[in-house]
PDB file of C-alpha atoms in Angstrom:
ATOM      1  CA  MET A   1     266.467 -60.152 -31.272  1.00 94.00           C
ATOM      2  CA  LYS A   2     266.604 -63.555 -30.897  1.00 94.00           C
ATOM      3  CA  ALA A   3     268.710 -63.768 -27.789  1.00 94.00           C
ATOM      4  CA  TYR A   4     265.789 -61.324 -26.372  1.00 96.00           C
ATOM      5  CA  PHE A   5     262.649 -63.663 -27.579  1.00 96.00           C
ATOM      6  CA  MET A   6     263.855 -66.887 -27.182  1.00 94.00           C
ATOM      7  CA  ASN A   7     266.098 -66.035 -23.622  1.00 94.00           C
ATOM      8  CA  GLY A   8     265.101 -62.647 -22.472  1.00 95.00           C
ATOM      9  CA  ASN A   9     268.593 -61.172 -23.230  1.00 95.00           C
ATOM     10  CA  GLU A  10     268.403 -57.361 -23.134  1.00 94.00           C
ATOM     11  CA  GLU A  11     271.598 -56.551 -24.020  1.00 96.00           C
ATOM     12  CA  GLU A  12     271.984 -53.585 -26.304  1.00 96.00           C
ATOM     13  CA  ILE A  13     272.762 -53.053 -29.903  1.00 97.00           C
ATOM     14  CA  ILE A  14     275.564 -50.424 -30.089  1.00 97.00           C
ATOM     15  CA  VAL A  15     275.454 -48.146 -33.452  1.00 97.00           C
ATOM     16  CA  HIS A  16     278.680 -46.585 -34.168  1.00 96.00           C
ATOM     17  CA  SER A  17     279.052 -44.016 -36.682  1.00 94.00           C
ATOM     18  CA  PRO A  18     282.513 -41.839 -37.447  1.00 92.00           C
ATOM     19  CA  ASP A  19     280.144 -38.559 -37.189  1.00 84.00           C
ATOM     20  CA  PHE A  20     278.763 -39.135 -34.215  1.00 87.00           C
ATOM     21  CA  ASP A  21     279.286 -40.863 -30.374  1.00 92.00           C
ATOM     22  CA  ASP A  22     278.089 -44.517 -30.063  1.00 95.00           C
ATOM     23  CA  ASP A  23     274.341 -45.032 -29.663  1.00 95.00           C
ATOM     24  CA  VAL A  24     272.420 -47.750 -28.693  1.00 96.00           C
ATOM     25  CA  ILE A  25     269.313 -49.722 -29.496  1.00 96.00           C
ATOM     26  CA  PRO A  26     267.196 -51.244 -26.834  1.00 96.00           C
ATOM     27  CA  VAL A  27     266.130 -54.371 -28.087  1.00 96.00           C
ATOM     28  CA  PRO A  28     262.814 -54.693 -26.022  1.00 96.00           C
ATOM     29  CA  TYR A  29     262.064 -51.337 -28.140  1.00 96.00           C
ATOM     30  CA  LEU A  30     261.732 -53.458 -31.372  1.00 97.00           C
ATOM     31  CA  PHE A  31     259.226 -55.780 -29.941  1.00 98.00           C
ATOM     32  CA  ARG A  32     256.988 -52.636 -29.073  1.00 97.00           C
ATOM     33  CA  LYS A  33     253.010 -52.625 -29.456  1.00 97.00           C
ATOM     34  CA  TYR A  34     250.786 -50.118 -30.947  1.00 98.00           C
ATOM     35  CA  LYS A  35     250.633 -47.998 -27.476  1.00 97.00           C
ATOM     36  CA  GLU A  36     254.233 -47.991 -27.081  1.00 97.00           C
ATOM     37  CA  MET A  37     254.866 -46.495 -31.020  1.00 97.00           C
ATOM     38  CA  PRO A  38     255.753 -42.743 -31.453  1.00 96.00           C
ATOM     39  CA  PRO A  39     253.188 -40.884 -33.206  1.00 97.00           C
ATOM     40  CA  LEU A  40     254.263 -40.887 -36.428  1.00 97.00           C
ATOM     41  CA  GLU A  41     254.329 -44.711 -36.668  1.00 97.00           C
ATOM     42  CA  LYS A  42     250.738 -44.475 -35.141  1.00 98.00           C
ATOM     43  CA  LYS A  43     250.079 -42.451 -38.117  1.00 98.00           C
ATOM     44  CA  ALA A  44     251.395 -44.771 -40.298  1.00 98.00           C
ATOM     45  CA  MET A  45     249.495 -47.547 -38.974  1.00 98.00           C
ATOM     46  CA  ASP A  46     246.425 -45.903 -38.930  1.00 98.00           C
ATOM     47  CA  GLY A  47     247.007 -44.897 -42.663  1.00 98.00           C
ATOM     48  CA  CYS A  48     247.987 -48.407 -44.049  1.00 98.00           C
ATOM     49  CA  TYR A  49     245.256 -50.149 -46.242  1.00 98.00           C
ATOM     50  CA  GLY A  50     244.838 -52.969 -48.907  1.00 98.00           C
ATOM     51  CA  LYS A  51     247.635 -55.019 -49.323  1.00 98.00           C
ATOM     52  CA  VAL A  52     250.546 -53.998 -47.534  1.00 98.00           C
ATOM     53  CA  LEU A  53     254.589 -54.587 -48.212  1.00 98.00           C
ATOM     54  CA  ASP A  54     256.365 -53.988 -44.797  1.00 98.00           C
ATOM     55  CA  VAL A  55     260.274 -53.044 -45.888  1.00 98.00           C
ATOM     56  CA  GLY A  56     262.726 -53.944 -43.361  1.00 97.00           C
ATOM     57  CA  CYS A  57     260.255 -55.380 -40.899  1.00 98.00           C
ATOM     58  CA  GLY A  58     263.013 -56.186 -38.234  1.00 97.00           C
ATOM     59  CA  ALA A  59     261.432 -58.242 -35.228  1.00 98.00           C
ATOM     60  CA  GLY A  60     257.976 -57.502 -37.033  1.00 98.00           C
ATOM     61  CA  SER A  61     255.980 -55.173 -34.646  1.00 98.00           C
ATOM     62  CA  HIS A  62     254.288 -53.192 -37.455  1.00 98.00           C
ATOM     63  CA  SER A  63     253.183 -56.239 -39.800  1.00 98.00           C
ATOM     64  CA  LEU A  64     251.808 -57.732 -36.678  1.00 98.00           C
ATOM     65  CA  TYR A  65     249.465 -55.083 -35.667  1.00 98.00           C
ATOM     66  CA  LEU A  66     248.542 -54.619 -39.418  1.00 98.00           C
ATOM     67  CA  GLN A  67     247.729 -58.331 -39.646  1.00 98.00           C
ATOM     68  CA  GLU A  68     246.123 -58.971 -36.180  1.00 98.00           C
ATOM     69  CA  LYS A  69     244.558 -55.214 -35.340  1.00 98.00           C
ATOM     70  CA  ARG A  70     243.838 -54.148 -38.781  1.00 98.00           C
ATOM     71  CA  LYS A  71     243.043 -57.439 -40.327  1.00 98.00           C
ATOM     72  CA  LEU A  72     245.422 -56.379 -43.298  1.00 98.00           C
ATOM     73  CA  GLU A  73     247.163 -58.887 -45.808  1.00 98.00           C
ATOM     74  CA  VAL A  74     250.673 -58.249 -45.102  1.00 98.00           C
ATOM     75  CA  THR A  75     253.783 -59.444 -46.641  1.00 98.00           C
ATOM     76  CA  ALA A  76     257.009 -58.407 -44.541  1.00 98.00           C
ATOM     77  CA  ILE A  77     260.974 -58.551 -45.624  1.00 98.00           C
ATOM     78  CA  ASP A  78     263.960 -58.317 -44.633  1.00 98.00           C
ATOM     79  CA  THR A  79     267.482 -59.081 -45.246  1.00 96.00           C
ATOM     80  CA  SER A  80     268.178 -60.823 -41.807  1.00 96.00           C
ATOM     81  CA  ALA A  81     267.493 -64.048 -41.816  1.00 96.00           C
ATOM     82  CA  GLY A  82     266.911 -64.175 -37.863  1.00 95.00           C
ATOM     83  CA  ALA A  83     264.511 -61.328 -38.115  1.00 97.00           C
ATOM     84  CA  ILE A  84     262.525 -63.390 -40.459  1.00 98.00           C
ATOM     85  CA  GLU A  85     262.483 -66.220 -38.047  1.00 98.00           C
ATOM     86  CA  ILE A  86     261.350 -64.355 -35.415  1.00 98.00           C
ATOM     87  CA  CYS A  87     258.645 -62.487 -37.447  1.00 98.00           C
ATOM     88  CA  SER A  88     257.230 -65.913 -38.119  1.00 98.00           C
ATOM     89  CA  LEU A  89     257.884 -67.225 -34.653  1.00 97.00           C
ATOM     90  CA  ARG A  90     255.505 -64.285 -33.420  1.00 97.00           C
ATOM     91  CA  GLY A  91     252.800 -65.311 -36.318  1.00 98.00           C
ATOM     92  CA  ILE A  92     253.445 -63.333 -39.114  1.00 98.00           C
ATOM     93  CA  LYS A  93     251.767 -65.135 -41.757  1.00 98.00           C
ATOM     94  CA  ASP A  94     254.070 -63.889 -45.001  1.00 98.00           C
ATOM     95  CA  ALA A  95     257.734 -63.210 -43.808  1.00 98.00           C
ATOM     96  CA  ARG A  96     260.121 -63.485 -46.006  1.00 98.00           C
ATOM     97  CA  LYS A  97     264.193 -62.845 -46.450  1.00 98.00           C
ATOM     98  CA  ILE A  98     264.593 -60.692 -49.481  1.00 98.00           C
ATOM     99  CA  ALA A  99     266.254 -57.662 -50.075  1.00 96.00           C
ATOM    100  CA  PHE A 100     263.593 -54.911 -51.245  1.00 96.00           C
ATOM    101  CA  GLU A 101     265.635 -54.487 -54.781  1.00 94.00           C
ATOM    102  CA  ASP A 102     264.779 -58.124 -55.301  1.00 96.00           C
ATOM    103  CA  LEU A 103     261.247 -58.250 -55.119  1.00 95.00           C
ATOM    104  CA  SER A 104     259.321 -58.507 -58.444  1.00 91.00           C
ATOM    105  CA  GLY A 105     256.214 -59.896 -60.101  1.00 92.00           C
ATOM    106  CA  GLU A 106     253.883 -58.650 -57.059  1.00 95.00           C
ATOM    107  CA  LYS A 107     252.069 -55.205 -56.422  1.00 97.00           C
ATOM    108  CA  TYR A 108     250.841 -53.672 -53.137  1.00 98.00           C
ATOM    109  CA  ASP A 109     248.499 -51.085 -51.873  1.00 98.00           C
ATOM    110  CA  THR A 110     250.609 -49.635 -49.581  1.00 98.00           C
ATOM    111  CA  VAL A 111     254.523 -49.800 -49.211  1.00 98.00           C
ATOM    112  CA  LEU A 112     255.581 -49.218 -45.814  1.00 98.00           C
ATOM    113  CA  LEU A 113     259.139 -47.986 -44.736  1.00 98.00           C
ATOM    114  CA  LEU A 114     259.352 -46.740 -40.964  1.00 98.00           C
ATOM    115  CA  MET A 115     262.441 -46.347 -38.760  1.00 96.00           C
ATOM    116  CA  ASN A 116     264.005 -43.992 -41.124  1.00 97.00           C
ATOM    117  CA  GLY A 117     262.710 -45.470 -44.286  1.00 98.00           C
ATOM    118  CA  THR A 118     264.661 -43.349 -46.554  1.00 98.00           C
ATOM    119  CA  GLY A 119     267.743 -44.968 -45.012  1.00 97.00           C
ATOM    120  CA  ILE A 120     267.538 -48.066 -47.278  1.00 97.00           C
ATOM    121  CA  VAL A 121     268.296 -45.531 -50.273  1.00 97.00           C
ATOM    122  CA  GLY A 122     271.853 -45.295 -48.711  1.00 97.00           C
ATOM    123  CA  ARG A 123     272.777 -41.993 -50.977  1.00 96.00           C
ATOM    124  CA  LEU A 124     271.263 -38.961 -52.271  1.00 96.00           C
ATOM    125  CA  ASN A 125     272.043 -40.584 -56.153  1.00 96.00           C
ATOM    126  CA  ARG A 126     270.213 -43.272 -55.616  1.00 97.00           C
ATOM    127  CA  LEU A 127     266.449 -41.716 -54.902  1.00 98.00           C
ATOM    128  CA  ASP A 128     266.110 -41.960 -58.970  1.00 97.00           C
ATOM    129  CA  ASP A 129     266.217 -46.129 -58.449  1.00 97.00           C
ATOM    130  CA  PHE A 130     264.353 -46.310 -55.367  1.00 98.00           C
ATOM    131  CA  PHE A 131     261.289 -44.527 -56.968  1.00 98.00           C
ATOM    132  CA  ARG A 132     261.901 -46.859 -60.302  1.00 97.00           C
ATOM    133  CA  ARG A 133     261.348 -49.863 -57.298  1.00 97.00           C
ATOM    134  CA  LEU A 134     258.322 -48.280 -56.161  1.00 97.00           C
ATOM    135  CA  LYS A 135     256.490 -47.806 -59.324  1.00 97.00           C
ATOM    136  CA  ASP A 136     257.368 -51.628 -60.151  1.00 96.00           C
ATOM    137  CA  LEU A 137     255.873 -52.504 -56.636  1.00 97.00           C
ATOM    138  CA  LEU A 138     252.471 -49.941 -56.487  1.00 98.00           C
ATOM    139  CA  LEU A 139     248.860 -50.913 -57.341  1.00 97.00           C
ATOM    140  CA  PRO A 140     247.610 -47.562 -59.675  1.00 93.00           C
ATOM    141  CA  LYS A 141     245.946 -46.433 -56.549  1.00 95.00           C
ATOM    142  CA  GLY A 142     248.728 -47.487 -53.931  1.00 98.00           C
ATOM    143  CA  GLN A 143     250.589 -45.283 -51.511  1.00 98.00           C
ATOM    144  CA  VAL A 144     253.880 -45.287 -49.821  1.00 98.00           C
ATOM    145  CA  LEU A 145     254.204 -44.246 -46.147  1.00 98.00           C
ATOM    146  CA  ILE A 146     257.747 -43.378 -45.069  1.00 98.00           C
ATOM    147  CA  ASP A 147     259.602 -41.645 -42.542  1.00 98.00           C
ATOM    148  CA  SER A 148     262.950 -39.806 -41.954  1.00 98.00           C
ATOM    149  CA  SER A 149     264.579 -36.588 -40.072  1.00 97.00           C
ATOM    150  CA  ASP A 150     265.880 -33.430 -41.241  1.00 94.00           C
ATOM    151  CA  LEU A 151     269.704 -33.314 -39.800  1.00 92.00           C
ATOM    152  CA  SER A 152     270.208 -29.730 -40.680  1.00 85.00           C
ATOM    153  CA  TYR A 153     269.839 -29.267 -37.015  1.00 81.00           C
ATOM    154  CA  LEU A 154     272.845 -30.216 -36.053  1.00 80.00           C
ATOM    155  CA  PHE A 155     274.474 -27.231 -37.778  1.00 70.00           C
ATOM    156  CA  ASP A 156     274.813 -23.910 -36.767  1.00 64.00           C
ATOM    157  CA  PRO A 157     272.441 -21.597 -38.649  1.00 62.00           C
ATOM    158  CA  ASP A 158     273.871 -18.297 -40.265  1.00 59.00           C
ATOM    159  CA  GLU A 159     272.489 -14.705 -39.768  1.00 57.00           C
ATOM    160  CA  ASP A 160     269.633 -15.624 -42.618  1.00 63.00           C
ATOM    161  CA  GLY A 161     268.500 -18.872 -40.892  1.00 57.00           C
ATOM    162  CA  GLY A 162     270.330 -21.079 -43.238  1.00 57.00           C
ATOM    163  CA  ILE A 163     273.085 -23.850 -42.816  1.00 55.00           C
ATOM    164  CA  TRP A 164     277.037 -23.675 -44.518  1.00 58.00           C
ATOM    165  CA  VAL A 165     277.955 -27.289 -45.249  1.00 56.00           C
ATOM    166  CA  ASP A 166     280.563 -28.037 -47.557  1.00 62.00           C
ATOM    167  CA  ALA A 167     279.330 -29.717 -50.773  1.00 59.00           C
ATOM    168  CA  ALA A 168     282.671 -31.744 -51.338  1.00 65.00           C
ATOM    169  CA  ASN A 169     281.413 -33.871 -48.399  1.00 71.00           C
ATOM    170  CA  GLY A 170     278.462 -34.686 -49.922  1.00 80.00           C
ATOM    171  CA  TYR A 171     274.659 -34.194 -48.908  1.00 91.00           C
ATOM    172  CA  TYR A 172     275.118 -33.429 -45.070  1.00 90.00           C
ATOM    173  CA  GLY A 173     272.389 -36.633 -44.483  1.00 94.00           C
ATOM    174  CA  GLU A 174     274.363 -39.309 -46.206  1.00 95.00           C
ATOM    175  CA  LEU A 175     276.048 -41.347 -43.112  1.00 94.00           C
ATOM    176  CA  GLN A 176     277.646 -44.297 -42.359  1.00 95.00           C
ATOM    177  CA  TYR A 177     276.880 -46.967 -39.714  1.00 96.00           C
ATOM    178  CA  LYS A 178     278.103 -50.245 -38.238  1.00 97.00           C
ATOM    179  CA  LEU A 179     276.115 -52.166 -35.621  1.00 97.00           C
ATOM    180  CA  SER A 180     277.809 -54.239 -32.642  1.00 97.00           C
ATOM    181  CA  TYR A 181     276.393 -56.622 -30.346  1.00 95.00           C
ATOM    182  CA  GLY A 182     278.205 -58.804 -27.887  1.00 92.00           C
ATOM    183  CA  ASN A 183     281.576 -60.060 -29.689  1.00 93.00           C
ATOM    184  CA  GLU A 184     279.509 -59.438 -33.281  1.00 94.00           C
ATOM    185  CA  SER A 185     280.206 -56.385 -35.565  1.00 96.00           C
ATOM    186  CA  SER A 186     278.171 -55.709 -39.060  1.00 95.00           C
ATOM    187  CA  GLU A 187     280.015 -54.468 -41.982  1.00 96.00           C
ATOM    188  CA  THR A 188     280.232 -50.769 -42.656  1.00 97.00           C
ATOM    189  CA  PHE A 189     276.671 -49.724 -44.692  1.00 96.00           C
ATOM    190  CA  GLU A 190     275.264 -46.548 -45.925  1.00 97.00           C
ATOM    191  CA  TRP A 191     272.464 -44.853 -44.333  1.00 97.00           C
ATOM    192  CA  LEU A 192     270.260 -41.896 -45.901  1.00 97.00           C
ATOM    193  CA  TYR A 193     268.293 -39.273 -43.398  1.00 97.00           C
ATOM    194  CA  LEU A 194     266.730 -37.026 -45.967  1.00 97.00           C
ATOM    195  CA  ASP A 195     265.166 -33.739 -45.216  1.00 96.00           C
ATOM    196  CA  PHE A 196     261.220 -33.309 -46.713  1.00 97.00           C
ATOM    197  CA  ASN A 197     262.362 -30.626 -49.399  1.00 96.00           C
ATOM    198  CA  SER A 198     264.533 -32.949 -51.174  1.00 96.00           C
ATOM    199  CA  LEU A 199     262.253 -35.883 -50.826  1.00 98.00           C
ATOM    200  CA  TYR A 200     259.309 -33.849 -52.570  1.00 98.00           C
ATOM    201  CA  LEU A 201     262.078 -32.490 -55.028  1.00 98.00           C
ATOM    202  CA  ALA A 202     262.866 -36.100 -56.159  1.00 98.00           C
ATOM    203  CA  ALA A 203     259.371 -37.489 -55.980  1.00 98.00           C
ATOM    204  CA  SER A 204     257.998 -34.763 -58.371  1.00 98.00           C
ATOM    205  CA  LYS A 205     261.023 -35.581 -60.833  1.00 97.00           C
ATOM    206  CA  ASN A 206     260.155 -38.956 -60.552  1.00 98.00           C
ATOM    207  CA  ASN A 207     256.218 -38.580 -61.149  1.00 98.00           C
ATOM    208  CA  PHE A 208     255.003 -38.936 -57.548  1.00 98.00           C
ATOM    209  CA  ASN A 209     252.808 -36.946 -55.147  1.00 98.00           C
ATOM    210  CA  CYS A 210     254.722 -36.110 -52.340  1.00 98.00           C
ATOM    211  CA  GLU A 211     252.541 -35.202 -48.907  1.00 98.00           C
ATOM    212  CA  LEU A 212     253.763 -34.192 -45.917  1.00 98.00           C
ATOM    213  CA  VAL A 213     251.382 -36.678 -43.320  1.00 98.00           C
ATOM    214  CA  LYS A 214     252.633 -35.442 -39.952  1.00 98.00           C
ATOM    215  CA  GLU A 215     256.083 -34.009 -38.226  1.00 97.00           C
ATOM    216  CA  GLY A 216     257.464 -35.316 -35.331  1.00 94.00           C
ATOM    217  CA  GLU A 217     258.718 -33.748 -32.017  1.00 88.00           C
ATOM    218  CA  HIS A 218     262.665 -33.451 -33.372  1.00 89.00           C
ATOM    219  CA  TYR A 219     262.890 -32.799 -37.152  1.00 93.00           C
ATOM    220  CA  ASP A 220     261.358 -35.930 -38.244  1.00 97.00           C
ATOM    221  CA  TYR A 221     258.426 -36.279 -40.265  1.00 98.00           C
ATOM    222  CA  LEU A 222     256.246 -38.740 -41.916  1.00 98.00           C
ATOM    223  CA  ALA A 223     255.557 -38.594 -46.021  1.00 98.00           C
ATOM    224  CA  LYS A 224     252.917 -40.295 -48.142  1.00 98.00           C
ATOM    225  CA  LEU A 225     253.979 -40.950 -51.934  1.00 98.00           C
ATOM    226  CA  THR A 226     251.448 -41.355 -54.409  1.00 98.00           C
ATOM    227  CA  LEU A 227     251.926 -41.822 -58.046  1.00 97.00           C
ATOM    228  CA  ILE A 228     250.699 -39.116 -60.536  1.00 95.00           C
ATOM    229  CA  PRO A 229     248.053 -40.491 -62.893  1.00 89.00           C
TER     230      PRO A 229
END
């Protein structure tokens, strides 16, 4: 992001996974404006209100739109010092290098988790911890806007329309990734793609309402989570 923002270098980020062929992230896409965002993101942008926490803000495109166009108070957080530097240079007033699980002492009207927001959970068995963190961060009438995808489309359905997966291998949306850029590579990290029904059940278990806001064109969706009074 710094190479692109500072010098216009458009070299792509390579995404590696043991489960799939290598994929790429075009760096200019991380700097997209509202008109270039997919419909799910636009819906999320339109649905934000009050004091907003943008989790995993990256280059800050969502935060910048909400701050400049929607005139909302936004806190943008990321674990990457370079990302936060870019956010600050782009004009985001409150950009902080901090992990989601380390933020405390503040509450928000909207917690925003986009570009597969469930990814930061890592594994299905960590969902309860994730919801506990959300409870700590939300104001009483606050909301969480989060997106993800159901990877069941990768499996061949049986005669009844269901899919068969080996339970010994864990939940089918639990993946591992590694990123590379030029001569640099990240450590391997866990990333969770979560189907809506699993999100709904985990939300109910943790005293949250879960509403399907919008479905995308390729098994992706945007959901809204709110605390049950």
